[in-house]
Coordinates of C-alpha atoms and ligand atoms in Angstrom, one line a residue:
X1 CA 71.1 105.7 87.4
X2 CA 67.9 107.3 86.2
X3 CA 64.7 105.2 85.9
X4 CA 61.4 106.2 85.6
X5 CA 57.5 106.2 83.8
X6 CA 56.1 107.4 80.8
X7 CA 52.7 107.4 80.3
X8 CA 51.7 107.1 76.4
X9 CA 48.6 108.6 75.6
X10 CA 46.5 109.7 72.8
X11 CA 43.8 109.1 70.7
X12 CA 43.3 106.1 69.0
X13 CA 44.9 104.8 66.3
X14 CA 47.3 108.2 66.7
X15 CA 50.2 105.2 67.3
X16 CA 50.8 104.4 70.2
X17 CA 51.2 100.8 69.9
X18 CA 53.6 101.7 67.1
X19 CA 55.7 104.2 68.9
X20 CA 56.3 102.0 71.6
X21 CA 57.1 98.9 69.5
X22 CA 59.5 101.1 67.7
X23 CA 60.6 102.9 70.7
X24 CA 62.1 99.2 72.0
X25 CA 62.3 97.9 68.7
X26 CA 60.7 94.6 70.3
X27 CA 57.1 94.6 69.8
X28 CA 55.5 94.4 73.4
X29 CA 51.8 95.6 72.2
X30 CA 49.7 95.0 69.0
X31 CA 48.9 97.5 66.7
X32 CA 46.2 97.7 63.3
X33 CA 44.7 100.4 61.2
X34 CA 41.3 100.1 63.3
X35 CA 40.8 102.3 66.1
X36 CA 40.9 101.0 69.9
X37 CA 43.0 97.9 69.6
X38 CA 45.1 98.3 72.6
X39 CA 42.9 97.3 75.8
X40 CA 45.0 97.1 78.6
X41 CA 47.9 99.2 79.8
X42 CA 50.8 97.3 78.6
X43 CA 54.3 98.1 79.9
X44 CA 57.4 98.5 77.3
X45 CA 60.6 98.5 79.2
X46 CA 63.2 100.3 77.4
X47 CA 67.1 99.5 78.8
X48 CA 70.2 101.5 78.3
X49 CA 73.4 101.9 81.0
X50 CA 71.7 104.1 83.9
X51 CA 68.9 104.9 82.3
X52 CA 65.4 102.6 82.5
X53 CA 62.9 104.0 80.9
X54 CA 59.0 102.2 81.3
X55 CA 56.9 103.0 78.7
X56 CA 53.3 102.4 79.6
X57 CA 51.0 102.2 76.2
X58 CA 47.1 103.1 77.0
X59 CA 44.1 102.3 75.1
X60 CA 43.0 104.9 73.0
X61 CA 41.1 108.0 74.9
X62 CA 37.6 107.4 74.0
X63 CA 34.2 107.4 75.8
X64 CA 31.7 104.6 75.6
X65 CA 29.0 103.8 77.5
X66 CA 29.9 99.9 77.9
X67 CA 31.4 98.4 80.8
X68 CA 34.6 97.9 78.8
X69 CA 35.4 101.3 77.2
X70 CA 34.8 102.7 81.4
X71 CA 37.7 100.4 82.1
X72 CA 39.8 101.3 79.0
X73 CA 39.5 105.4 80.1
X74 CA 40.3 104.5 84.2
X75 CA 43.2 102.6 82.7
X76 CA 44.6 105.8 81.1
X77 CA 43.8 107.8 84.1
X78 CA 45.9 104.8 86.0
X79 CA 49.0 105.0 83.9
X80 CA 48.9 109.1 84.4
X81 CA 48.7 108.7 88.0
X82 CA 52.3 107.0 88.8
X83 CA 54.0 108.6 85.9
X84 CA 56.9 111.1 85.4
X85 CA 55.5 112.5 82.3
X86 CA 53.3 112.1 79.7
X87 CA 53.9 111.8 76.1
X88 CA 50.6 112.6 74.4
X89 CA 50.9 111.1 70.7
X90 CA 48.8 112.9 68.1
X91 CA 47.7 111.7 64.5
X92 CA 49.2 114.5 62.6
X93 CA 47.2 113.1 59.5
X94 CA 44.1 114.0 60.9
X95 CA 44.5 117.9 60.8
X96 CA 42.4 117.9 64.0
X97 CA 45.1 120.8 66.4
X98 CA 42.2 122.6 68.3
X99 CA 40.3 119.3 69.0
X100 CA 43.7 117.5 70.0
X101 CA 44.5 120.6 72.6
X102 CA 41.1 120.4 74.0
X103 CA 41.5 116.8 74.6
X104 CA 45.2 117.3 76.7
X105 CA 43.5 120.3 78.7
X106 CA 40.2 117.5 79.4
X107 CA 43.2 115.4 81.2
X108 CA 44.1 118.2 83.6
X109 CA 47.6 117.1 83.8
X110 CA 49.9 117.6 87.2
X111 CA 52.7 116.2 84.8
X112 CA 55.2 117.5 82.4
X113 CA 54.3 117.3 79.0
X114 CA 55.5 116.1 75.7
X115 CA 53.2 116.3 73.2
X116 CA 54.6 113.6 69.6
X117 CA 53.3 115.1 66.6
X118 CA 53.2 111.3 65.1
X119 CA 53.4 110.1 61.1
X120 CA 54.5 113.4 59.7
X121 CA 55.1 110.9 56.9
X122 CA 51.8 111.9 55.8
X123 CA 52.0 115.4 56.2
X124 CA 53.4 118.8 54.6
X125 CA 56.0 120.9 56.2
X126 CA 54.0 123.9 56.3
X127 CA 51.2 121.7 58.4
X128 CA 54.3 120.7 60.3
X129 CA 55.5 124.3 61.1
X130 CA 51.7 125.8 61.9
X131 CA 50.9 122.6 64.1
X132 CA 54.8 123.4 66.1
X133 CA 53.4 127.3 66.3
X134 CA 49.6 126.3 67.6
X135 CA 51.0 123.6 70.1
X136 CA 53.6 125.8 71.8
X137 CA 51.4 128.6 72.0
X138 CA 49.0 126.4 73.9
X139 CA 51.5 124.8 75.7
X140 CA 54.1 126.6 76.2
X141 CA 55.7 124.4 78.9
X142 CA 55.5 121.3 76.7
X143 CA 58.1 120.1 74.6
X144 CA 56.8 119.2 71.0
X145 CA 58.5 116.8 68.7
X146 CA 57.5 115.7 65.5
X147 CA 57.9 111.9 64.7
X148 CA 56.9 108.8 62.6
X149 CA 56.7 105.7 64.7
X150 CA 56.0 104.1 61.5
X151 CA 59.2 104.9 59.8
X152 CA 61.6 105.1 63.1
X153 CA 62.1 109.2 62.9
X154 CA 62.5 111.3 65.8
X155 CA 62.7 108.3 68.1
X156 CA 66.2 109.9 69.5
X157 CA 64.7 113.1 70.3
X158 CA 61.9 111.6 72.2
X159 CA 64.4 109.6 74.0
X160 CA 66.3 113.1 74.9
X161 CA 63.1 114.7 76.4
X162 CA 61.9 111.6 78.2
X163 CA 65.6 111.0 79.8
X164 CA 65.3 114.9 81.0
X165 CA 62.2 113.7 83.1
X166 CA 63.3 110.4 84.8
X167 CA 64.2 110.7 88.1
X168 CA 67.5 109.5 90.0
X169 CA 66.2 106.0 91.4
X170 CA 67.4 102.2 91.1
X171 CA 66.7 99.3 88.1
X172 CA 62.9 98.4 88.7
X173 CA 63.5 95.4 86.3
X174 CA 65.8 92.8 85.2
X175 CA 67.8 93.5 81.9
X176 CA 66.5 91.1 79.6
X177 CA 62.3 91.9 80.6
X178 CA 60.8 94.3 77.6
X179 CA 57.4 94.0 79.1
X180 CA 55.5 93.1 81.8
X181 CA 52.7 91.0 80.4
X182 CA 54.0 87.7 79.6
X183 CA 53.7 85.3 76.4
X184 CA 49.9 83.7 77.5
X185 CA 48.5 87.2 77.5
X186 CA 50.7 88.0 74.2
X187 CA 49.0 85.3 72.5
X188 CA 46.0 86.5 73.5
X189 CA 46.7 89.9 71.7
X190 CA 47.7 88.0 68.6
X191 CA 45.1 86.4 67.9
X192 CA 43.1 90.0 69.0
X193 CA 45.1 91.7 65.9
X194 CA 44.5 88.5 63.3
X195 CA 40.9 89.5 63.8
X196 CA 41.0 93.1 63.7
X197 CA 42.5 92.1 60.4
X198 CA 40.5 89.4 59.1
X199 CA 37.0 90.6 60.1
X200 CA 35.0 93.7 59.1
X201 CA 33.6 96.5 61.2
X202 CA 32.7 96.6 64.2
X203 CA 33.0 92.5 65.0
X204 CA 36.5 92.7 66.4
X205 CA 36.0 95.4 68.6
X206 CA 33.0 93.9 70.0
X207 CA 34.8 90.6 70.2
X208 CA 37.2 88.9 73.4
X209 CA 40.0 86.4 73.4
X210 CA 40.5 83.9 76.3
X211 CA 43.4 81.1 76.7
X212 CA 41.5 78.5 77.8
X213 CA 45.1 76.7 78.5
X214 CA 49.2 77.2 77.3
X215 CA 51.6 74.7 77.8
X216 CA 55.1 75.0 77.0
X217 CA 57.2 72.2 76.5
X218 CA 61.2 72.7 75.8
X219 CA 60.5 74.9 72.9
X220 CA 56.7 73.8 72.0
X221 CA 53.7 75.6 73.0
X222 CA 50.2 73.9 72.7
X223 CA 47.6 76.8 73.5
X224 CA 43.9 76.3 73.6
X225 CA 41.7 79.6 73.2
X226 CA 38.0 80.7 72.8
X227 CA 36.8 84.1 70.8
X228 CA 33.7 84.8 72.5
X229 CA 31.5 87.5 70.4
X230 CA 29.2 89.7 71.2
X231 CA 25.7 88.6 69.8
X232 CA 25.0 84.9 68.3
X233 CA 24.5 86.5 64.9
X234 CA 28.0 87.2 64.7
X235 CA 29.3 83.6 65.4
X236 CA 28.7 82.5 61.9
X237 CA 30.9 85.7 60.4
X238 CA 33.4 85.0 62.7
X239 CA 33.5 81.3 62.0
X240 CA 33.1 81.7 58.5
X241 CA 32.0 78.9 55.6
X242 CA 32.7 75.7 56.3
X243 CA 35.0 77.3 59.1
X244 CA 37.4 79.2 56.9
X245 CA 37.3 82.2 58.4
X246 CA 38.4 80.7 61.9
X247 CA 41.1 78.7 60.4
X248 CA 42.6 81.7 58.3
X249 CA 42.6 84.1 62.1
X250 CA 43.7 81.1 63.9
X251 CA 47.0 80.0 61.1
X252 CA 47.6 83.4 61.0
X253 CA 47.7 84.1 64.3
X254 CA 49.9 80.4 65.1
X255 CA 52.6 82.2 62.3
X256 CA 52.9 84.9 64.2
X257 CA 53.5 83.7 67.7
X258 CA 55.9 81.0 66.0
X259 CA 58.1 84.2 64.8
X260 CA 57.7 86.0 68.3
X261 CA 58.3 83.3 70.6
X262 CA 60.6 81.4 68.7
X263 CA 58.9 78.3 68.8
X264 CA 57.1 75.7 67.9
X265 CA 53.2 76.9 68.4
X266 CA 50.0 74.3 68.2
X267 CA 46.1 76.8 68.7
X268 CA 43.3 75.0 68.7
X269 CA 40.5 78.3 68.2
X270 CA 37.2 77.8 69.1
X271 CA 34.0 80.8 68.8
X272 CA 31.4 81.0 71.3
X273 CA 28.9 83.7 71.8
X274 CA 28.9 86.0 74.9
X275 CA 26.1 88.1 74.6
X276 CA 26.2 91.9 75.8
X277 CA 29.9 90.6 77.2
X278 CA 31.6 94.4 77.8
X279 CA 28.3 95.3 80.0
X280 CA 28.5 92.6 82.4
X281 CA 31.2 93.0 85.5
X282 CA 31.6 89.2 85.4
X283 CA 32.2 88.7 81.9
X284 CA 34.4 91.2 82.1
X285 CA 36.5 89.9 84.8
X286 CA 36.6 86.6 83.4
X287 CA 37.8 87.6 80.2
X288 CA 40.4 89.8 82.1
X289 CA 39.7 93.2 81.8
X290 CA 38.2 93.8 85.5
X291 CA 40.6 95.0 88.5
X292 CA 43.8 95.4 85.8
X293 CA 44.0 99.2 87.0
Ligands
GTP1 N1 51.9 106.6 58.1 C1 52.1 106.3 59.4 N2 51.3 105.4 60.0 C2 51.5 105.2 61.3 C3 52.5 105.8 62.1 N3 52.4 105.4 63.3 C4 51.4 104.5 63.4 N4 50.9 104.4 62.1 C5 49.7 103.5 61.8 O1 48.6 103.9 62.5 C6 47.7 102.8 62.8 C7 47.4 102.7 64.2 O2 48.6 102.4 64.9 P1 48.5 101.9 66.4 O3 49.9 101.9 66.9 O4 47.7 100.6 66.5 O5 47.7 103.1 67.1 P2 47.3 103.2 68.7 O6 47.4 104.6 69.0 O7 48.0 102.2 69.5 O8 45.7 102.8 68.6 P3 44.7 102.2 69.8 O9 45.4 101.1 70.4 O10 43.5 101.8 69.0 O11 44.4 103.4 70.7 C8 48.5 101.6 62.2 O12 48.0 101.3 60.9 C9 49.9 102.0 62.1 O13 50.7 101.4 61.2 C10 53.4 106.8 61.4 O14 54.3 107.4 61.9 N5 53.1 107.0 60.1
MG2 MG1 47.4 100.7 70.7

């Protein structure tokens, strides 16, 4: 039996989220077209005979001066700490090979490397061929794979290289567990990625979810959650006229979880302000992003 840790890294919005999603084809994490959407270090557990392969997914590396992009960055660092490997996604979109390269050297790694040339849906195969030369000149102990998360290619192949990696060692978890967050804290992250659709700029990213409460009865779940926001001016946006907004995130967001956890869901949304919340240690910890490392 081989079982082991892979530590997804990148950018954000290179696809992470996706790649793991697709990677499992169960979607453990939440993904969106805006940039740092994934929080927390989420483990994807991915099951075959002898092999176990956990895929941790990272926020986007990215430095901020706030409280909470601090926590993000040490929660990378975290996940590259216990891991086997690390598979370092790239947005091949963005054309951006000398920036990406300086960005893998900044990590220093002690850890093999597999560097994912991600959505080559959207590129050419001559940018595909001078990215392949450019990274395995720099690298030339990593393995580089082109992929689309998006569109499930190359998923085999990243399989391959991460299997070569994982060392002998028992099951870790049970069969049927694909993540170790639970449904509370996934409806958390759904009602995180109805507002990174719903709202505009930067109101999501400054934004928190907490479940006040979630009870599950037989196959009913009644949850009861607050969006706090950054600054009171953005309380009316979020809430919207005559509370549309609210209601649109919040039906959205029950359709969702209905589909995911295959039941019957009742969310009762409310919006309160928190101001300056991803400064202060104690907001911080009670929206539960402190000591998650
Ligand atoms: N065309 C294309 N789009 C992709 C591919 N993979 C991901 N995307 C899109 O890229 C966007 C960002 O995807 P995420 O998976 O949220 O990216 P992430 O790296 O987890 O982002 P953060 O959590 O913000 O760090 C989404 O709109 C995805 O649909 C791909 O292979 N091709
Ligand atoms: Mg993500």
């Amino acid at each position: 039996m081989k079982s082991g840790l892979v530590a997804v890294v990148g950018r954000p919005n290179a696809g992470k989220s996706t790649f793991v999603n697709a990677f499992l084809s169960k979607k453990v994490s939440i993904v969106s077209p805006k940039a740092q959407t994934t929080r927390d270090n989420i483990l994807g557990i991915y099951h075959e005979k002898d092999l176990e392969i956990a895929l941790s997914d990272t926020p986007g590396i990215f430095e901020g001066k706030e409280g909470l992009y601090k926590l993000m960055l040490k929660n990378v660092k975290g996940a590259l700490q216990g891991a086997d490997c690390v598979f370092y996604l790239i947005d091949a979109s963005k054309g951006d090979n000398e920036g990406e390269a300086k960005t893998i050297k900044d990590l220093r790694l002690s850890i093999p490397l597999i560097i994912g040339y991600n959505k080559i849906d959207l590129v050419t195969v001559p940018e595909g061929q001078a990215a392949r030369e450019f990274f395995t000149n720099a690298f030339p102990n990593a393995k580089f794979i082109e992929l689309s998360a998006l569109r499930n290619y190359g998923l085999a192949e990243c399989k391959e290289a991460f299997k070569a990696y994982m060392p002998e060692g028992p099951a870790f978890y049970e069969e049927n567990r694909y993540s170790d967050h639970g449904q509370e804290f996934m409806a958390r992250e759904v009602i995180r990625e109805k507002m990174l659709r719903f709202l505009k700029d930067e109101i999501p990213h400054t934004a928190a979810v907490k479940i006040d409460s979630f009870t599950k009865k037989g196959d009913s779940i009644s949850i009861e959650a607050t969006v706090y926001v950054d600054s009171k001016g953005h309380l009316p946006i979020v809430v919207g006229k005559n509370g549309e907004m609210v209601k649109k995130i919040s039906m959205a967001a029950r359709q969702q979880m209905e589909k995911d956890f295959h039941a019957h869901v009742s969310l009762y949304l409310d919006c309160k302000a928190a101001p300056n919340w991803r400064s202060s240690a104690k907001w911080l910890a009670y929206l539960g992003y402190a000591g998650n490392d």
